[in-house]
PDB file of C-alpha atoms in Angstrom:
ATOM      1  CA  GLY A  13      -2.235  38.973  67.384  1.00 55.00           C
ATOM      2  CA  GLN A  14       0.233  36.616  66.237  1.00 66.00           C
ATOM      3  CA  TYR A  15       0.648  36.217  62.662  1.00 68.00           C
ATOM      4  CA  ARG A  16       2.760  34.223  60.185  1.00 73.00           C
ATOM      5  CA  MET A  17       3.446  36.770  57.362  1.00 73.00           C
ATOM      6  CA  VAL A  18       5.078  35.400  53.892  1.00 75.00           C
ATOM      7  CA  GLY A  19       6.603  38.289  51.417  1.00 70.00           C
ATOM      8  CA  THR A  20       9.249  39.867  49.706  1.00 70.00           C
ATOM      9  CA  TYR A  21      11.772  41.812  51.011  1.00 60.00           C
ATOM     10  CA  ASP A  22      13.982  44.180  48.408  1.00 64.00           C
ATOM     11  CA  GLY A  23      16.142  45.645  51.141  1.00 58.00           C
ATOM     12  CA  GLU A  24      14.847  48.593  52.082  1.00 63.00           C
ATOM     13  CA  SER A  25      11.057  47.226  52.162  1.00 63.00           C
ATOM     14  CA  PHE A  26       8.922  44.314  52.953  1.00 65.00           C
ATOM     15  CA  THR A  27       6.168  43.391  50.857  1.00 75.00           C
ATOM     16  CA  VAL A  28       3.293  41.151  52.287  1.00 77.00           C
ATOM     17  CA  THR A  29       1.880  38.337  49.916  1.00 84.00           C
ATOM     18  CA  ASP A  30       0.261  36.133  52.084  1.00 82.00           C
ATOM     19  CA  VAL A  31      -1.239  36.356  56.217  1.00 80.00           C
ATOM     20  CA  GLU A  32      -2.463  33.931  58.183  1.00 81.00           C
ATOM     21  CA  PRO A  33      -3.053  33.203  61.741  1.00 80.00           C
ATOM     22  CA  ALA A  34       0.308  31.884  64.091  1.00 72.00           C
ATOM     23  CA  GLU A  35       0.216  28.100  64.170  1.00 71.00           C
ATOM     24  CA  ALA A  36      -1.400  26.561  67.374  1.00 62.00           C
ATOM     25  CA  ASP A  37       1.532  24.680  68.173  1.00 56.00           C
ATOM     26  CA  ASP A  38       3.976  27.627  68.108  1.00 51.00           C
ATOM     27  CA  PRO A  39       2.179  29.551  71.040  1.00 48.00           C
ATOM     28  CA  PRO A  40       3.493  32.783  72.585  1.00 51.00           C
ATOM     29  CA  ASP A  41       6.092  32.595  75.182  1.00 52.00           C
ATOM     30  CA  ASP A  42       3.605  33.329  78.093  1.00 52.00           C
ATOM     31  CA  ASP A  43       1.483  30.520  76.551  1.00 54.00           C
ATOM     32  CA  TYR A  44       3.960  28.081  76.601  1.00 63.00           C
ATOM     33  CA  PRO A  45       3.582  26.333  80.124  1.00 74.00           C
ATOM     34  CA  ILE A  46       6.879  24.727  81.968  1.00 79.00           C
ATOM     35  CA  THR A  47       5.761  21.306  82.272  1.00 85.00           C
ATOM     36  CA  THR A  48       7.709  17.960  82.643  1.00 90.00           C
ATOM     37  CA  PRO A  49       8.459  15.296  79.935  1.00 92.00           C
ATOM     38  CA  CYS A  50       8.347  12.622  82.965  1.00 93.00           C
ATOM     39  CA  ASP A  51       5.298  11.120  83.688  1.00 92.00           C
ATOM     40  CA  THR A  52       4.186  11.147  87.176  1.00 89.00           C
ATOM     41  CA  PRO A  53       5.438   8.203  88.921  1.00 91.00           C
ATOM     42  CA  GLU A  54       2.625   5.680  90.687  1.00 90.00           C
ATOM     43  CA  GLY A  55       1.910   7.276  94.301  1.00 85.00           C
ATOM     44  CA  GLY A  56       3.503  10.791  93.479  1.00 85.00           C
ATOM     45  CA  TRP A  57       6.661  12.328  93.432  1.00 88.00           C
ATOM     46  CA  PRO A  58       9.124  10.977  95.706  1.00 89.00           C
ATOM     47  CA  VAL A  59      10.672  13.519  98.114  1.00 90.00           C
ATOM     48  CA  PRO A  60      13.995  11.692  99.562  1.00 93.00           C
ATOM     49  CA  ASP A  61      14.911  14.953 101.517  1.00 94.00           C
ATOM     50  CA  PRO A  62      12.849  17.409 102.042  1.00 90.00           C
ATOM     51  CA  SER A  63      15.514  19.440 103.381  1.00 93.00           C
ATOM     52  CA  ARG A  64      16.919  19.750 100.353  1.00 93.00           C
ATOM     53  CA  ASP A  65      14.376  20.945  98.108  1.00 89.00           C
ATOM     54  CA  ASP A  66      14.034  24.589  98.194  1.00 89.00           C
ATOM     55  CA  ASP A  67      15.270  27.534  95.607  1.00 90.00           C
ATOM     56  CA  ASP A  68      19.183  27.228  97.230  1.00 94.00           C
ATOM     57  CA  ASP A  69      19.240  23.981  96.648  1.00 95.00           C
ATOM     58  CA  VAL A  70      18.262  24.220  92.940  1.00 94.00           C
ATOM     59  CA  ILE A  71      20.944  26.821  92.580  1.00 95.00           C
ATOM     60  CA  ALA A  72      23.565  24.208  93.957  1.00 95.00           C
ATOM     61  CA  ALA A  73      22.531  21.484  91.960  1.00 96.00           C
ATOM     62  CA  ASN A  74      22.401  23.608  88.666  1.00 95.00           C
ATOM     63  CA  ILE A  75      25.687  24.990  89.540  1.00 95.00           C
ATOM     64  CA  ALA A  76      27.269  20.956  90.488  1.00 94.00           C
ATOM     65  CA  VAL A  77      25.865  19.958  86.686  1.00 95.00           C
ATOM     66  CA  ARG A  78      26.036  22.982  84.521  1.00 93.00           C
ATOM     67  CA  LYS A  79      29.893  22.795  83.516  1.00 91.00           C
ATOM     68  CA  ASP A  80      29.519  18.672  82.593  1.00 96.00           C
ATOM     69  CA  PRO A  81      30.144  18.088  78.642  1.00 97.00           C
ATOM     70  CA  GLU A  82      27.255  15.842  78.501  1.00 98.00           C
ATOM     71  CA  PHE A  83      24.506  18.415  80.719  1.00 98.00           C
ATOM     72  CA  ALA A  84      21.935  19.342  77.904  1.00 98.00           C
ATOM     73  CA  GLY A  85      19.359  21.483  80.354  1.00 97.00           C
ATOM     74  CA  LEU A  86      17.899  22.230  83.587  1.00 97.00           C
ATOM     75  CA  TRP A  87      14.457  23.927  84.102  1.00 96.00           C
ATOM     76  CA  VAL A  88      12.038  23.751  87.434  1.00 94.00           C
ATOM     77  CA  GLN A  89       8.208  23.094  87.075  1.00 91.00           C
ATOM     78  CA  HIS A  90       6.446  24.953  89.921  1.00 81.00           C
ATOM     79  CA  SER A  91       2.678  23.941  91.326  1.00 67.00           C
ATOM     80  CA  LEU A  92       3.436  20.251  91.038  1.00 66.00           C
ATOM     81  CA  PRO A  93       0.500  17.938  91.511  1.00 56.00           C
ATOM     82  CA  GLY A  94       0.699  14.171  93.115  1.00 53.00           C
ATOM     83  CA  THR A  95       3.921  15.124  95.209  1.00 52.00           C
ATOM     84  CA  ALA A  96       4.207  12.529  97.980  1.00 49.00           C
ATOM     85  CA  THR A  97       5.237  14.506 100.562  1.00 46.00           C
ATOM     86  CA  GLU A  98       3.517  16.138 103.940  1.00 48.00           C
ATOM     87  CA  THR A  99       5.954  19.197 103.322  1.00 49.00           C
ATOM     88  CA  GLY A 100       4.140  20.062  99.804  1.00 52.00           C
ATOM     89  CA  SER A 101       7.013  20.466  97.853  1.00 52.00           C
ATOM     90  CA  LEU A 102       5.857  22.287  94.835  1.00 79.00           C
ATOM     91  CA  THR A 103       9.055  22.175  92.587  1.00 89.00           C
ATOM     92  CA  LEU A 104       9.969  19.508  90.366  1.00 93.00           C
ATOM     93  CA  LEU A 105      13.522  19.920  89.335  1.00 95.00           C
ATOM     94  CA  ASN A 106      14.035  18.602  85.228  1.00 97.00           C
ATOM     95  CA  VAL A 107      17.523  18.061  84.101  1.00 98.00           C
ATOM     96  CA  ALA A 108      18.581  16.932  80.874  1.00 98.00           C
ATOM     97  CA  PHE A 109      21.874  15.164  79.767  1.00 98.00           C
ATOM     98  CA  THR A 110      23.412  13.611  76.706  1.00 98.00           C
ATOM     99  CA  GLY A 111      24.020  10.105  78.591  1.00 97.00           C
ATOM    100  CA  ASN A 112      24.830   8.237  81.535  1.00 96.00           C
ATOM    101  CA  LEU A 113      22.121   9.760  83.795  1.00 97.00           C
ATOM    102  CA  ALA A 114      22.557   7.391  86.353  1.00 96.00           C
ATOM    103  CA  ARG A 115      25.890   8.492  87.078  1.00 96.00           C
ATOM    104  CA  HIS A 116      24.599  12.361  86.822  1.00 97.00           C
ATOM    105  CA  GLU A 117      21.167  11.510  89.446  1.00 96.00           C
ATOM    106  CA  GLU A 118      24.032  10.771  91.648  1.00 95.00           C
ATOM    107  CA  LYS A 119      25.674  14.135  91.606  1.00 95.00           C
ATOM    108  CA  ILE A 120      22.800  16.117  91.336  1.00 96.00           C
ATOM    109  CA  ARG A 121      20.983  14.331  94.369  1.00 96.00           C
ATOM    110  CA  GLN A 122      23.911  15.719  96.385  1.00 96.00           C
ATOM    111  CA  HIS A 123      22.067  18.984  96.565  1.00 96.00           C
ATOM    112  CA  TRP A 124      18.673  18.514  95.555  1.00 96.00           C
ATOM    113  CA  GLY A 125      16.202  16.379  97.678  1.00 95.00           C
ATOM    114  CA  GLY A 126      13.044  16.883  95.732  1.00 93.00           C
ATOM    115  CA  PRO A 127      10.968  15.663  93.160  1.00 94.00           C
ATOM    116  CA  LEU A 128      13.587  15.151  90.102  1.00 95.00           C
ATOM    117  CA  CYS A 129      13.056  14.507  86.418  1.00 96.00           C
ATOM    118  CA  MET A 130      15.749  12.686  84.644  1.00 97.00           C
ATOM    119  CA  VAL A 131      15.784  13.011  80.787  1.00 97.00           C
ATOM    120  CA  GLU A 132      18.175  12.131  77.590  1.00 98.00           C
ATOM    121  CA  PHE A 133      18.583  14.483  74.966  1.00 97.00           C
ATOM    122  CA  GLU A 134      20.304  14.209  71.701  1.00 96.00           C
ATOM    123  CA  ARG A 135      22.310  18.019  71.622  1.00 96.00           C
ATOM    124  CA  SER A 136      24.523  19.132  74.841  1.00 97.00           C
ATOM    125  CA  PHE A 137      23.806  22.569  75.814  1.00 97.00           C
ATOM    126  CA  ARG A 138      27.630  23.553  74.779  1.00 96.00           C
ATOM    127  CA  GLU A 139      26.579  22.105  71.032  1.00 94.00           C
ATOM    128  CA  LEU A 140      23.214  24.170  71.655  1.00 94.00           C
ATOM    129  CA  LYS A 141      25.530  27.138  72.089  1.00 94.00           C
ATOM    130  CA  ARG A 142      27.754  26.027  69.433  1.00 91.00           C
ATOM    131  CA  ILE A 143      24.849  25.961  66.756  1.00 88.00           C
ATOM    132  CA  GLN A 144      23.293  29.522  68.178  1.00 87.00           C
ATOM    133  CA  ALA A 145      26.759  31.119  67.582  1.00 87.00           C
ATOM    134  CA  GLU A 146      27.176  29.427  64.009  1.00 84.00           C
ATOM    135  CA  LEU A 147      23.403  30.692  63.325  1.00 79.00           C
ATOM    136  CA  SER A 148      24.655  34.276  63.844  1.00 75.00           C
ATOM    137  CA  ASP A 149      27.422  33.875  61.216  1.00 69.00           C
ATOM    138  CA  LYS A 150      27.374  36.358  58.388  1.00 67.00           C
ATOM    139  CA  LYS A 151      28.266  33.207  56.193  1.00 66.00           C
ATOM    140  CA  PHE A 152      24.368  32.173  56.261  1.00 66.00           C
ATOM    141  CA  ASN A 153      22.969  35.616  54.884  1.00 67.00           C
ATOM    142  CA  ILE A 154      20.590  36.210  57.614  1.00 69.00           C
ATOM    143  CA  GLN A 155      19.569  38.930  58.834  1.00 73.00           C
ATOM    144  CA  SER A 156      18.650  37.968  62.898  1.00 76.00           C
ATOM    145  CA  LEU A 157      16.615  39.747  65.140  1.00 79.00           C
ATOM    146  CA  TRP A 158      16.685  37.375  67.978  1.00 83.00           C
ATOM    147  CA  SER A 159      18.092  33.957  69.068  1.00 86.00           C
ATOM    148  CA  ASP A 160      17.537  31.622  71.792  1.00 90.00           C
ATOM    149  CA  ILE A 161      17.844  28.169  73.313  1.00 93.00           C
ATOM    150  CA  ASP A 162      15.013  26.279  74.539  1.00 93.00           C
ATOM    151  CA  VAL A 163      16.364  23.310  76.800  1.00 94.00           C
ATOM    152  CA  ARG A 164      12.777  22.375  76.802  1.00 94.00           C
ATOM    153  CA  LYS A 165      12.821  21.331  73.634  1.00 93.00           C
ATOM    154  CA  ASN A 166      16.772  20.751  73.090  1.00 94.00           C
ATOM    155  CA  GLN A 167      16.730  23.286  70.245  1.00 92.00           C
ATOM    156  CA  VAL A 168      18.052  26.611  69.245  1.00 89.00           C
ATOM    157  CA  ASN A 169      15.141  29.380  67.848  1.00 86.00           C
ATOM    158  CA  ILE A 170      15.837  32.180  65.562  1.00 82.00           C
ATOM    159  CA  GLY A 171      14.062  34.966  64.542  1.00 80.00           C
ATOM    160  CA  VAL A 172      14.772  36.237  60.889  1.00 74.00           C
ATOM    161  CA  VAL A 173      13.711  39.427  58.899  1.00 70.00           C
ATOM    162  CA  VAL A 174      14.233  37.397  55.666  1.00 62.00           C
ATOM    163  CA  ILE A 175      15.545  34.494  54.433  1.00 66.00           C
ATOM    164  CA  ASP A 176      16.432  33.629  50.929  1.00 73.00           C
ATOM    165  CA  ASP A 177      17.344  30.624  49.004  1.00 79.00           C
ATOM    166  CA  PHE A 178      20.822  30.515  49.506  1.00 78.00           C
ATOM    167  CA  ALA A 179      20.421  31.005  53.369  1.00 73.00           C
ATOM    168  CA  ARG A 180      17.505  28.215  53.208  1.00 75.00           C
ATOM    169  CA  LYS A 181      19.743  25.968  51.665  1.00 81.00           C
ATOM    170  CA  ALA A 182      22.643  26.562  53.864  1.00 77.00           C
ATOM    171  CA  LEU A 183      20.560  25.843  56.953  1.00 74.00           C
ATOM    172  CA  ASP A 184      19.432  22.963  55.388  1.00 77.00           C
ATOM    173  CA  GLU A 185      22.496  21.267  55.116  1.00 79.00           C
TER     174      GLU A 185
END
């Protein structure tokens, strides 16, 4: 099962003081479906160029935008309902930037002709990577098990063995 455990760590062992089920809003990865932040357009998702809506075109669009300083993330939703196309395209490309969405959409459309959701996020992917690297720095006194970047939520996640008051205060700041 998934549980939240609270306790103390003395440098050698962890003493549990409280156990409760994991929070419902923090599901395991396999229960975290890939969705889009965009509403389905009236009439379904347009497919401007069905000849450019396959996996190779996703890769081309990804390469085209990834180095842009405003790039914040890219993910694909498959089995897309409400797609307005006779070819039955089932792939929605979701792309996030920190600004200038119209300009970025023009660049993406040079490579991707399928359904597209453009979204503006607060942090660029570069900023998320910087935060991730900073969290692994020893100055926070964190014993990290893992870290990842969730481009769909525009956040960095980190799993820790234990966190003390010093580390919690540093992270809060």
